[in-house]
Amino acid sequence: MNQFYDQMFNPTYVNQSFYQSIPSQTMWQYQQDQNAEVQKAVKAIYDLCEAVNKLDAEHQQQAFCVCLGIIAAELGWA
């Protein structure tokens, strides 16, 4: 096991710039994942609006209030 550790982490055997680039690659991937989640949230809002537009005015208001309450609770605002 010691030989494995020495080969994996010994600067003689590894490219230091590769290990230094890992955090930036990780941050880039994190940003990409977050952007994808934003796109999903935006699509969900459009889907919600499409569904609410099929309701009469009274039920639109009811749906809006309930949905707003759910969002507030889920995000810890309530």
Tab-separated table of N, CA, C and O in Angstrom, residues 2 11-12 14 17 21 25 31 43-44 54-55 77:
chain	number	residue	atom	x	y	z
A	2	ASN	N	1.948	1.221	0.671
A	2	ASN	CA	2.841	2.368	0.709
A	2	ASN	C	3.338	2.723	-0.691
A	2	ASN	O	3.447	3.895	-1.028
A	11	PRO	N	5.229	13.877	-5.642
A	11	PRO	CA	5.376	14.852	-6.733
A	11	PRO	C	6.316	14.400	-7.841
A	11	PRO	O	6.244	14.901	-8.952
A	12	THR	N	7.141	13.426	-7.555
A	12	THR	CA	8.035	12.900	-8.590
A	12	THR	C	7.237	12.189	-9.679
A	12	THR	O	7.613	12.185	-10.836
A	14	VAL	N	3.587	12.501	-10.141
A	14	VAL	CA	2.331	13.101	-10.590
A	14	VAL	C	2.548	14.501	-11.120
A	14	VAL	O	3.484	15.198	-10.742
A	17	SER	N	0.336	20.336	-11.755
A	17	SER	CA	-0.660	21.239	-12.349
A	17	SER	C	-2.004	20.536	-12.509
A	17	SER	O	-3.058	21.165	-12.421
A	21	SER	N	-5.447	21.839	-10.818
A	21	SER	CA	-6.583	22.182	-11.672
A	21	SER	C	-7.874	21.516	-11.218
A	21	SER	O	-8.955	21.926	-11.627
A	25	GLN	N	-11.829	22.653	-11.953
A	25	GLN	CA	-12.714	21.775	-12.718
A	25	GLN	C	-13.960	21.441	-11.902
A	25	GLN	O	-15.066	21.429	-12.423
A	31	GLN	N	-20.871	24.797	-11.200
A	31	GLN	CA	-21.603	25.882	-11.870
A	31	GLN	C	-22.500	25.327	-12.976
A	31	GLN	O	-23.643	25.772	-13.134
A	43	LYS	N	-38.345	25.990	-16.273
A	43	LYS	CA	-39.308	25.181	-17.024
A	43	LYS	C	-40.493	24.811	-16.139
A	43	LYS	O	-41.648	24.837	-16.581
A	44	ALA	N	-40.220	24.493	-14.881
A	44	ALA	CA	-41.304	24.142	-13.963
A	44	ALA	C	-42.259	25.318	-13.767
A	44	ALA	O	-43.477	25.129	-13.689
A	54	LYS	N	-55.317	27.497	-17.237
A	54	LYS	CA	-56.502	26.714	-17.588
A	54	LYS	C	-57.611	26.865	-16.542
A	54	LYS	O	-58.695	26.336	-16.713
A	55	LEU	N	-57.305	27.590	-15.473
A	55	LEU	CA	-58.267	27.776	-14.389
A	55	LEU	C	-59.008	29.104	-14.539
A	55	LEU	O	-58.508	30.030	-15.173
A	77	TRP	N	-38.767	30.233	4.232
A	77	TRP	CA	-39.167	31.624	4.410
A	77	TRP	C	-40.349	31.742	5.362
A	77	TRP	O	-40.686	32.836	5.785
